Amino acid sequence: MADGGGGVLAGLRRGAGYTQVTFVAEFAREAARLCIDASVSVRQLRRWESESPPPLPHPGQQAVLEAMFGLPLADMGFVVPSHRRTFAGGIGDDEEVRRRAFVTGPGAIAAAAILPNRHGPRIGASDVAAFRAGLVDLYAVDHRSGGIPAKARAQQLEQRITRALSGSVYTSRVGRDLQTMVCEIACHRAWFGYDGGPPEEARAACMEAMMAAQLIDDPLLQVRALNTLSLLSVDAGRMWEAASAIEGAYRLAHQAGAGPTVHLVISLREASAAGQAGDLPGARRALSRAMSYQGRTDTDPDVPRWARFAGPVEVDYATAAYHATEGQPARAVPFLRSAVAGLGGGYTRNTAWYRARLAQTLLHASEVEEACHEMTGVLDACGGVSSARLRSRLRDFGRSAVRVDAPAARDVVERIREATREGDR
């Protein structure tokens, strides 16, 4: 598509709502989010848009441009040599699913030292390891059984660690480890509340987690809490708050030198928030950014446990959500199928969640028999999952299916009524 010269890029820029000045500023922000050392001036942008053929951007500029527009550089009017060409399928390809402050000083924390006048049991490294094992187990409970039982387990563990902090004797290192775990549990409770409700408890846990992360000076735990806050804000219709949480997460991740996996999680949250707000260009840019990060996750040396879920499955799921939001459920279906197929063992809740979304999307695409087949599989498998969000998704399917005059739909609607009644008891 080089025939149009720089006019193609100018049209893309104007279509995205940028002036030349605001485009240069957004280019700088995008480069910072992608951790790429690249910039562009208004003068250079004018050359790209006025000359035919326009001067070829250097590789760093190419990566930023492709992330901003979700298009290969060759589709922006540039003549690109073969070794610099990127795959042209992109998000919209419907052939096959492609792969794509409070900073504590020494001794500032009250529990940071062994105090000679304190009495109580001594807490050491073995105790910390036992608490940590309980914390890791929360992930398994959540994946297997959902947020409601996981939240109860988290509250019990939090009480045990809080008692240790309040009534035991320990070194400064052990004290910091315990406080970090209390912060991680607050992050867990925020997510479990998002999955299982009620939303006001989830929001309170989110705020608690952010404060605790500030107290121990852990920016990545702040990022985790902000990611969950963005989800809660979208559900509450507070789109401006979701956007602020995402921008704050990007800023903290950049300051902390976080790798591509953490940035991938943030970009997925951004895509979800933009889609829910009806900002399809913003959602597409965020998905392009997510694909860029996902392509670099294999070089990530140190991924926090809470971010390890992010990968091709979540990118597929987010891409499907994008197509569903733009009113093209048939294009969403192959991405959802790929996401369901890519989930490994132990993800019972997510498998049920994703398959329920697939069933709902098939129904919207008028594939009634296949939709009911998928939903029957969900109902067969989700008996041990306790998740308010999953029940809500089942009810949504039931409300849509009840309008379909087909025996399979009537059977599934009745099973959904039974399943959700039992779950509400």
CSV table of C-alpha atoms in Angstrom, one decimal:
chain,number,residue,atom,x,y,z
A,1,MET,CA,0.0,0.0,0.0
A,2,ALA,CA,2.9,2.3,-0.6
A,3,ASP,CA,1.2,4.0,-3.6
A,4,GLY,CA,-0.6,6.5,-1.5
A,5,GLY,CA,2.7,7.8,0.0
A,6,GLY,CA,2.6,9.8,3.2
A,7,GLY,CA,-1.1,10.6,2.8
A,8,VAL,CA,-2.0,7.2,4.1
A,9,LEU,CA,-0.3,8.0,7.4
A,10,ALA,CA,-1.9,11.4,7.6
A,11,GLY,CA,-5.4,9.8,7.0
A,12,LEU,CA,-4.7,7.3,9.8
A,13,ARG,CA,-3.6,10.0,12.2
A,14,ARG,CA,-6.6,12.2,11.5
A,15,GLY,CA,-8.9,9.2,11.7
A,16,ALA,CA,-7.6,8.5,15.2
A,17,GLY,CA,-8.3,12.0,16.2
A,18,TYR,CA,-4.7,13.4,16.5
A,19,THR,CA,-3.3,16.7,15.4
A,20,GLN,CA,0.4,16.5,14.4
A,21,VAL,CA,1.3,17.9,17.8
A,22,THR,CA,-0.9,15.6,19.8
A,23,PHE,CA,0.3,12.6,17.7
A,24,VAL,CA,3.9,13.4,18.6
A,25,ALA,CA,3.0,13.5,22.3
A,26,GLU,CA,1.1,10.2,22.1
A,27,PHE,CA,4.0,8.6,20.2
A,28,ALA,CA,6.3,9.5,23.1
A,29,ARG,CA,3.8,8.0,25.7
A,30,GLU,CA,3.4,4.9,23.6
A,31,ALA,CA,7.2,4.4,23.3
A,32,ALA,CA,7.5,4.8,27.1
A,33,ARG,CA,4.8,2.2,27.7
A,34,LEU,CA,6.5,-0.2,25.3
A,35,CYS,CA,9.9,0.5,26.9
A,36,ILE,CA,11.3,1.4,23.4
A,37,ASP,CA,13.8,4.2,22.9
A,38,ALA,CA,12.1,6.0,20.1
A,39,SER,CA,10.7,9.5,19.4
A,40,VAL,CA,9.5,11.6,16.5
A,41,SER,CA,9.3,15.3,16.0
A,42,VAL,CA,6.6,17.3,14.3
A,43,ARG,CA,9.1,18.1,11.5
A,44,GLN,CA,9.8,14.4,10.9
A,45,LEU,CA,6.1,13.6,11.0
A,46,ARG,CA,5.4,16.2,8.3
A,47,ARG,CA,8.1,14.6,6.1
A,48,TRP,CA,6.4,11.2,6.6
A,49,GLU,CA,3.1,12.6,5.6
A,50,SER,CA,4.1,14.9,2.7
A,51,GLU,CA,6.9,13.0,0.8
A,52,SER,CA,6.2,10.2,-1.6
A,53,PRO,CA,7.6,7.7,-0.8
A,54,PRO,CA,8.1,8.9,2.8
A,55,PRO,CA,11.4,8.3,4.6
A,56,LEU,CA,11.5,4.9,6.3
A,57,PRO,CA,11.1,5.0,10.1
A,58,HIS,CA,13.9,3.3,12.0
A,59,PRO,CA,13.0,-0.1,13.7
A,60,GLY,CA,12.1,1.5,17.1
A,61,GLN,CA,9.8,4.0,15.4
A,62,GLN,CA,8.3,1.2,13.4
A,63,ALA,CA,7.4,-0.8,16.5
A,64,VAL,CA,5.7,2.2,18.1
A,65,LEU,CA,3.8,3.1,14.9
A,66,GLU,CA,2.5,-0.4,14.5
A,67,ALA,CA,1.4,-0.6,18.1
A,68,MET,CA,-0.4,2.7,17.8
A,69,PHE,CA,-2.4,1.9,14.7
A,70,GLY,CA,-2.5,-1.9,14.9
A,71,LEU,CA,-1.3,-2.1,11.3
A,72,PRO,CA,2.0,-3.3,9.6
A,73,LEU,CA,4.2,-0.4,8.6
A,74,ALA,CA,3.7,-1.3,4.9
A,75,ASP,CA,0.0,-0.5,5.3
A,76,MET,CA,0.8,3.0,6.4
A,77,GLY,CA,2.2,4.1,3.1
A,78,PHE,CA,5.8,3.3,3.6
A,79,VAL,CA,8.0,1.2,1.3
A,80,VAL,CA,9.3,-1.5,3.7
A,81,PRO,CA,12.1,-3.9,2.8
A,82,SER,CA,11.3,-7.5,3.1
A,83,HIS,CA,13.5,-8.0,6.2
A,84,ARG,CA,11.6,-5.3,8.0
A,85,ARG,CA,8.1,-6.4,7.1
A,86,THR,CA,5.7,-7.6,9.9
A,87,PHE,CA,2.8,-10.0,9.6
A,88,ALA,CA,-0.2,-8.3,8.1
A,89,GLY,CA,-3.0,-10.4,9.7
A,90,GLY,CA,-3.4,-8.4,12.8
A,91,ILE,CA,-6.4,-8.3,15.1
A,92,GLY,CA,-8.9,-8.2,12.3
A,93,ASP,CA,-7.7,-11.3,10.5
A,94,ASP,CA,-10.6,-13.8,10.4
A,95,GLU,CA,-8.7,-16.7,8.7
A,96,GLU,CA,-6.9,-18.5,11.5
A,97,VAL,CA,-6.2,-17.4,15.1
A,98,ARG,CA,-2.7,-16.1,15.0
A,99,ARG,CA,0.0,-16.1,17.5
A,100,ARG,CA,1.1,-14.2,17.6
A,101,ALA,CA,4.2,8.6,49.1
A,102,PHE,CA,5.4,6.7,51.9
A,103,VAL,CA,8.8,5.1,51.6
A,104,THR,CA,9.9,3.1,54.6
A,105,GLY,CA,13.4,3.8,55.8
A,106,PRO,CA,15.5,1.4,58.0
A,107,GLY,CA,13.6,0.7,61.1
A,108,ALA,CA,10.6,2.7,60.1
A,109,ILE,CA,8.2,-0.2,60.1
A,110,ALA,CA,7.0,-0.8,63.6
A,111,ALA,CA,7.5,-4.6,63.4
A,112,ALA,CA,10.9,-4.3,61.8
A,113,ALA,CA,13.2,-5.2,64.6
A,114,ILE,CA,13.4,-7.7,67.5
A,115,LEU,CA,12.5,-5.6,70.5
A,116,PRO,CA,14.0,-6.7,73.8
A,117,ASN,CA,10.9,-5.8,75.8
A,118,ARG,CA,8.6,-7.8,73.7
A,119,HIS,CA,7.4,-11.3,74.6
A,120,GLY,CA,5.8,-14.0,72.4
A,121,PRO,CA,6.8,-16.8,70.1
A,122,ARG,CA,9.7,-16.3,67.7
A,123,ILE,CA,8.8,-16.3,64.1
A,124,GLY,CA,11.5,-17.4,61.7
A,125,ALA,CA,12.2,-18.4,58.1
A,126,SER,CA,10.4,-21.7,58.4
A,127,ASP,CA,7.2,-20.0,59.6
A,128,VAL,CA,7.5,-17.5,56.7
A,129,ALA,CA,7.8,-20.4,54.3
A,130,ALA,CA,4.7,-22.1,55.7
A,131,PHE,CA,2.7,-18.8,55.4
A,132,ARG,CA,4.0,-18.4,51.8
A,133,ALA,CA,2.8,-21.9,50.9
A,134,GLY,CA,-0.7,-21.0,52.1
A,135,LEU,CA,-0.5,-17.8,50.0
A,136,VAL,CA,0.5,-19.8,46.9
A,137,ASP,CA,-2.4,-22.3,47.6
A,138,LEU,CA,-4.9,-19.4,47.2
A,139,TYR,CA,-4.1,-19.3,43.5
A,140,ALA,CA,-5.0,-23.0,43.2
A,141,VAL,CA,-8.2,-22.6,45.2
A,142,ASP,CA,-9.3,-19.6,43.1
A,143,HIS,CA,-8.5,-21.4,39.8
A,144,ARG,CA,-10.2,-24.6,40.9
A,145,SER,CA,-13.2,-23.5,42.9
A,146,GLY,CA,-13.7,-19.7,42.3
A,147,GLY,CA,-13.4,-16.5,44.3
A,148,ILE,CA,-16.0,-17.2,47.0
A,149,PRO,CA,-14.2,-20.2,48.7
A,150,ALA,CA,-10.8,-18.6,48.0
A,151,LYS,CA,-11.8,-15.4,49.8
A,152,ALA,CA,-12.7,-17.4,52.9
A,153,ARG,CA,-9.4,-19.1,52.8
A,154,ALA,CA,-7.6,-15.8,52.3
A,155,GLN,CA,-9.3,-14.2,55.3
A,156,GLN,CA,-8.2,-17.1,57.6
A,157,LEU,CA,-4.6,-16.8,56.4
A,158,GLU,CA,-4.6,-13.1,56.8
A,159,GLN,CA,-5.7,-13.5,60.5
A,160,ARG,CA,-2.9,-15.9,61.2
A,161,ILE,CA,-0.3,-13.6,59.7
A,162,THR,CA,-1.7,-10.5,61.4
A,163,ARG,CA,-1.6,-12.3,64.8
A,164,ALA,CA,2.1,-13.2,64.1
A,165,LEU,CA,2.9,-9.6,63.3
A,166,SER,CA,1.1,-8.3,66.4
A,167,GLY,CA,2.2,-10.8,69.0
A,168,SER,CA,5.5,-12.4,68.0
A,169,VAL,CA,9.2,-11.6,67.9
A,170,TYR,CA,11.1,-11.6,64.6
A,171,THR,CA,13.9,-10.0,62.6
A,172,SER,CA,13.4,-7.0,60.3
A,173,ARG,CA,13.6,-9.3,57.2
A,174,VAL,CA,10.9,-11.6,58.6
A,175,GLY,CA,8.7,-8.6,59.5
A,176,ARG,CA,9.0,-7.2,56.0
A,177,ASP,CA,8.1,-10.6,54.5
A,178,LEU,CA,5.0,-10.9,56.7
A,179,GLN,CA,3.9,-7.4,55.8
A,180,THR,CA,4.4,-8.1,52.1
A,181,MET,CA,2.2,-11.2,52.4
A,182,VAL,CA,-0.5,-9.2,54.1
A,183,CYS,CA,-0.4,-6.8,51.1
A,184,GLU,CA,-0.6,-9.7,48.7
A,185,ILE,CA,-3.6,-11.1,50.5
A,186,ALA,CA,-5.3,-7.8,50.2
A,187,CYS,CA,-4.7,-7.9,46.5
A,188,HIS,CA,-6.1,-11.5,46.5
A,189,ARG,CA,-9.2,-10.4,48.4
A,190,ALA,CA,-9.8,-7.6,45.9
A,191,TRP,CA,-9.7,-10.0,43.0
A,192,PHE,CA,-11.8,-12.6,44.8
A,193,GLY,CA,-14.3,-9.9,45.6
A,194,TYR,CA,-14.4,-9.0,41.9
A,195,ASP,CA,-15.1,-12.6,41.0
A,196,GLY,CA,-17.4,-13.4,43.9
A,197,GLY,CA,-18.7,-10.1,45.3
A,198,PRO,CA,-19.8,-8.0,46.9
A,199,PRO,CA,-18.2,-5.2,44.9
A,200,GLU,CA,-17.9,-2.8,47.8
A,201,GLU,CA,-15.8,-5.3,49.8
A,202,ALA,CA,-13.6,-5.8,46.7
A,203,ARG,CA,-13.1,-2.1,46.3
A,204,ALA,CA,-12.2,-1.7,50.0
A,205,ALA,CA,-9.7,-4.5,49.7
A,206,CYS,CA,-8.2,-2.8,46.6
A,207,MET,CA,-7.7,0.4,48.5
A,208,GLU,CA,-6.2,-1.5,51.4
A,209,ALA,CA,-3.8,-3.2,49.1
A,210,MET,CA,-2.7,0.0,47.5
A,211,MET,CA,-2.0,1.6,50.9
A,212,ALA,CA,-0.1,-1.5,52.1
A,213,ALA,CA,2.0,-1.6,48.9
A,214,GLN,CA,2.9,2.1,49.5
A,215,LEU,CA,3.9,1.4,53.0
A,216,ILE,CA,6.3,-1.4,52.0
A,217,ASP,CA,7.4,0.5,48.9
A,218,ASP,CA,6.5,-2.2,46.4
A,219,PRO,CA,5.4,-0.6,43.2
A,220,LEU,CA,4.5,-3.9,41.4
A,221,LEU,CA,2.0,-4.7,44.1
A,222,GLN,CA,0.5,-1.3,43.6
A,223,VAL,CA,0.3,-2.1,39.9
A,224,ARG,CA,-1.5,-5.3,40.7
A,225,ALA,CA,-4.0,-3.5,42.9
A,226,LEU,CA,-4.6,-0.8,40.2
A,227,ASN,CA,-5.3,-3.5,37.6
A,228,THR,CA,-8.0,-4.9,39.8
A,229,LEU,CA,-9.3,-1.4,40.5
A,230,SER,CA,-9.7,-0.8,36.8
A,231,LEU,CA,-11.9,-3.9,36.5
A,232,LEU,CA,-14.1,-2.8,39.4
A,233,SER,CA,-14.3,0.7,38.1
A,234,VAL,CA,-15.5,-0.5,34.7
A,235,ASP,CA,-18.2,-2.7,36.4
A,236,ALA,CA,-19.3,0.4,38.3
A,237,GLY,CA,-19.5,2.6,35.2
A,238,ARG,CA,-16.6,4.8,36.4
A,239,MET,CA,-14.7,4.8,33.2
A,240,TRP,CA,-12.6,7.8,34.0
A,241,GLU,CA,-11.4,6.1,37.2
A,242,ALA,CA,-10.5,2.9,35.2
A,243,ALA,CA,-8.5,5.0,32.8
A,244,SER,CA,-6.7,6.7,35.6
A,245,ALA,CA,-5.9,3.4,37.3
A,246,ILE,CA,-4.5,2.0,34.0
A,247,GLU,CA,-2.3,5.1,33.4
A,248,GLY,CA,-1.1,4.9,37.0
A,249,ALA,CA,-0.2,1.2,36.5
A,250,TYR,CA,1.8,2.0,33.4
A,251,ARG,CA,3.7,4.7,35.2
A,252,LEU,CA,4.6,2.6,38.2
A,253,ALA,CA,5.5,-0.4,36.0
A,254,HIS,CA,7.8,1.8,34.0
A,255,GLN,CA,9.4,3.3,37.1
A,256,ALA,CA,9.9,-0.2,38.6
A,257,GLY,CA,11.5,-1.5,35.4
A,258,ALA,CA,8.8,-4.2,35.0
A,259,GLY,CA,9.2,-6.6,32.2
A,260,PRO,CA,6.8,-7.3,29.2
A,261,THR,CA,4.5,-9.7,31.1
A,262,VAL,CA,3.5,-7.1,33.7
A,263,HIS,CA,3.0,-4.6,30.9
A,264,LEU,CA,0.9,-7.2,29.0
A,265,VAL,CA,-1.5,-7.5,32.0
A,266,ILE,CA,-1.9,-3.7,32.0
A,267,SER,CA,-2.6,-3.5,28.3
A,268,LEU,CA,-5.2,-6.3,28.6
A,269,ARG,CA,-7.0,-4.3,31.3
A,270,GLU,CA,-6.7,-1.2,29.1
A,271,ALA,CA,-8.3,-3.0,26.1
A,272,SER,CA,-11.1,-4.2,28.3
A,273,ALA,CA,-11.8,-0.8,29.7
A,274,ALA,CA,-11.7,0.9,26.3
A,275,GLY,CA,-14.0,-1.7,24.8
A,276,GLN,CA,-16.5,-1.4,27.6
A,277,ALA,CA,-16.4,2.4,27.2
A,278,GLY,CA,-17.2,2.0,23.5
A,279,ASP,CA,-13.8,3.3,22.5
A,280,LEU,CA,-13.0,0.8,19.7
A,281,PRO,CA,-9.9,2.6,18.4
A,282,GLY,CA,-8.5,2.7,21.9
A,283,ALA,CA,-9.3,-0.9,22.4
A,284,ARG,CA,-7.6,-1.8,19.2
A,285,ARG,CA,-4.5,0.1,20.1
A,286,ALA,CA,-4.3,-1.5,23.5
A,287,LEU,CA,-4.7,-5.0,21.8
A,288,SER,CA,-1.8,-4.1,19.4
A,289,ARG,CA,0.3,-3.1,22.4
A,290,ALA,CA,-0.7,-6.4,24.2
A,291,MET,CA,0.5,-8.4,21.2
A,292,SER,CA,3.8,-6.5,21.2
A,293,TYR,CA,4.3,-7.3,24.8
A,294,GLN,CA,3.2,-10.9,24.5
A,295,GLY,CA,5.8,-11.5,21.7
A,296,ARG,CA,8.5,-10.6,24.2
A,297,THR,CA,7.4,-12.5,27.3
A,298,ASP,CA,9.8,-15.3,26.6
A,299,THR,CA,12.6,-13.0,27.4
A,300,ASP,CA,11.1,-11.9,30.7
A,301,PRO,CA,13.6,-12.9,33.5
A,302,ASP,CA,11.5,-12.3,36.6
A,303,VAL,CA,7.7,-12.5,36.4
A,304,PRO,CA,5.6,-11.9,39.5
A,305,ARG,CA,3.4,-14.8,40.3
A,306,TRP,CA,0.2,-12.7,40.0
A,307,ALA,CA,1.1,-11.9,36.4
A,308,ARG,CA,2.1,-15.4,35.2
A,309,PHE,CA,-1.4,-16.1,33.9
A,310,ALA,CA,-1.0,-13.6,31.1
A,311,GLY,CA,-0.2,-15.0,27.7
A,312,PRO,CA,-1.6,-16.0,24.3
A,313,VAL,CA,-4.9,-17.3,25.9
A,314,GLU,CA,-5.7,-13.9,27.4
A,315,VAL,CA,-4.8,-12.1,24.2
A,316,ASP,CA,-7.1,-14.3,22.3
A,317,TYR,CA,-9.9,-13.7,24.8
A,318,ALA,CA,-9.4,-10.0,24.7
A,319,THR,CA,-9.4,-10.0,20.9
A,320,ALA,CA,-12.7,-12.0,20.9
A,321,ALA,CA,-14.1,-9.3,23.3
A,322,TYR,CA,-13.1,-6.6,20.8
A,323,HIS,CA,-14.9,-8.3,17.9
A,324,ALA,CA,-18.0,-8.9,20.1
A,325,THR,CA,-18.0,-5.3,21.1
A,326,GLU,CA,-17.8,-4.1,17.4
A,327,GLY,CA,-20.9,-6.3,16.7
A,328,GLN,CA,-19.1,-9.2,14.9
A,329,PRO,CA,-19.7,-12.3,17.1
A,330,ALA,CA,-18.8,-14.6,14.2
A,331,ARG,CA,-15.3,-13.2,14.1
A,332,ALA,CA,-15.0,-13.6,17.9
A,333,VAL,CA,-15.8,-17.3,17.9
A,334,PRO,CA,-12.4,-18.7,16.6
A,335,PHE,CA,-10.5,-16.6,19.1
A,336,LEU,CA,-12.7,-17.9,21.9
A,337,ARG,CA,-12.2,-21.4,20.7
A,338,SER,CA,-8.4,-20.9,20.8
A,339,ALA,CA,-8.6,-19.4,24.3
A,340,VAL,CA,-10.6,-22.4,25.6
A,341,ALA,CA,-8.2,-24.9,24.0
A,342,GLY,CA,-5.2,-23.1,25.4
A,343,LEU,CA,-6.2,-23.2,29.0
A,344,GLY,CA,-4.2,-25.8,30.9
A,345,GLY,CA,-5.4,-28.2,33.7
A,346,GLY,CA,-6.4,-26.7,37.0
A,347,TYR,CA,-8.2,-23.7,35.6
A,348,THR,CA,-11.7,-25.1,36.2
A,349,ARG,CA,-13.2,-21.7,36.9
A,350,ASN,CA,-11.6,-19.9,33.9
A,351,THR,CA,-12.5,-22.8,31.6
A,352,ALA,CA,-16.1,-22.6,32.6
A,353,TRP,CA,-16.0,-18.8,32.4
A,354,TYR,CA,-14.5,-18.8,28.9
A,355,ARG,CA,-16.7,-21.6,27.6
A,356,ALA,CA,-19.8,-19.7,28.8
A,357,ARG,CA,-18.6,-16.7,26.9
A,358,LEU,CA,-18.1,-18.9,23.8
A,359,ALA,CA,-21.6,-20.3,24.2
A,360,GLN,CA,-23.0,-16.8,24.5
A,361,THR,CA,-21.1,-15.6,21.5
A,362,LEU,CA,-22.3,-18.5,19.4
A,363,LEU,CA,-25.8,-17.8,20.3
A,364,HIS,CA,-25.4,-14.1,19.2
A,365,ALA,CA,-24.0,-15.5,15.9
A,366,SER,CA,-27.2,-17.6,15.5
A,367,GLU,CA,-25.4,-20.9,16.0
A,368,VAL,CA,-28.1,-22.1,18.4
A,369,GLU,CA,-27.3,-25.9,18.5
A,370,GLU,CA,-23.6,-25.3,19.0
A,371,ALA,CA,-24.2,-22.7,21.6
A,372,CYS,CA,-26.4,-25.0,23.7
A,373,HIS,CA,-23.9,-27.8,23.3
A,374,GLU,CA,-21.2,-25.6,24.8
A,375,MET,CA,-23.4,-24.4,27.6
A,376,THR,CA,-24.3,-27.9,28.4
A,377,GLY,CA,-20.6,-28.7,28.8
A,378,VAL,CA,-20.2,-25.7,31.1
A,379,LEU,CA,-23.1,-26.8,33.3
A,380,ASP,CA,-21.8,-30.4,33.4
A,381,ALA,CA,-18.3,-29.2,34.6
A,382,CYS,CA,-19.0,-26.1,36.9
A,383,GLY,CA,-20.8,-27.8,39.8
A,384,GLY,CA,-17.8,-27.3,42.1
A,385,VAL,CA,-17.2,-23.7,41.1
A,386,SER,CA,-18.5,-20.9,43.3
A,387,SER,CA,-18.3,-17.6,41.4
A,388,ALA,CA,-20.9,-14.8,41.3
A,389,ARG,CA,-19.5,-13.7,37.9
A,390,LEU,CA,-19.9,-17.1,36.4
A,391,ARG,CA,-23.5,-17.3,37.7
A,392,SER,CA,-24.2,-13.9,36.1
A,393,ARG,CA,-22.8,-15.1,32.8
A,394,LEU,CA,-25.1,-18.2,33.0
A,395,ARG,CA,-28.1,-16.0,33.6
A,396,ASP,CA,-27.2,-13.8,30.7
A,397,PHE,CA,-27.1,-16.8,28.4
A,398,GLY,CA,-30.5,-18.0,29.8
A,399,ARG,CA,-32.1,-14.6,29.1
A,400,SER,CA,-30.9,-14.7,25.5
A,401,ALA,CA,-31.8,-18.4,25.0
A,402,VAL,CA,-35.3,-18.1,26.3
A,403,ARG,CA,-36.2,-16.1,23.3
A,404,VAL,CA,-35.0,-18.9,20.9
A,405,ASP,CA,-37.7,-21.4,20.0
A,406,ALA,CA,-35.7,-24.6,20.0
A,407,PRO,CA,-35.9,-27.7,22.2
A,408,ALA,CA,-32.2,-27.6,23.0
A,409,ALA,CA,-32.5,-24.0,24.2
A,410,ARG,CA,-35.4,-24.8,26.4
A,411,ASP,CA,-33.5,-27.6,28.0
A,412,VAL,CA,-30.5,-25.5,28.7
A,413,VAL,CA,-32.6,-22.6,30.1
A,414,GLU,CA,-34.1,-25.0,32.6
A,415,ARG,CA,-30.7,-26.3,33.7
A,416,ILE,CA,-29.4,-22.8,34.1
A,417,ARG,CA,-32.3,-22.0,36.4
A,418,GLU,CA,-31.6,-25.0,38.5
A,419,ALA,CA,-27.9,-24.3,38.7
A,420,THR,CA,-28.1,-20.7,39.6
A,421,ARG,CA,-30.8,-21.4,42.2
A,422,GLU,CA,-28.5,-23.9,43.9
A,423,GLY,CA,-25.5,-21.4,43.7
A,424,ASP,CA,-27.5,-18.7,45.4
A,425,ARG,CA,-28.4,-20.8,48.4
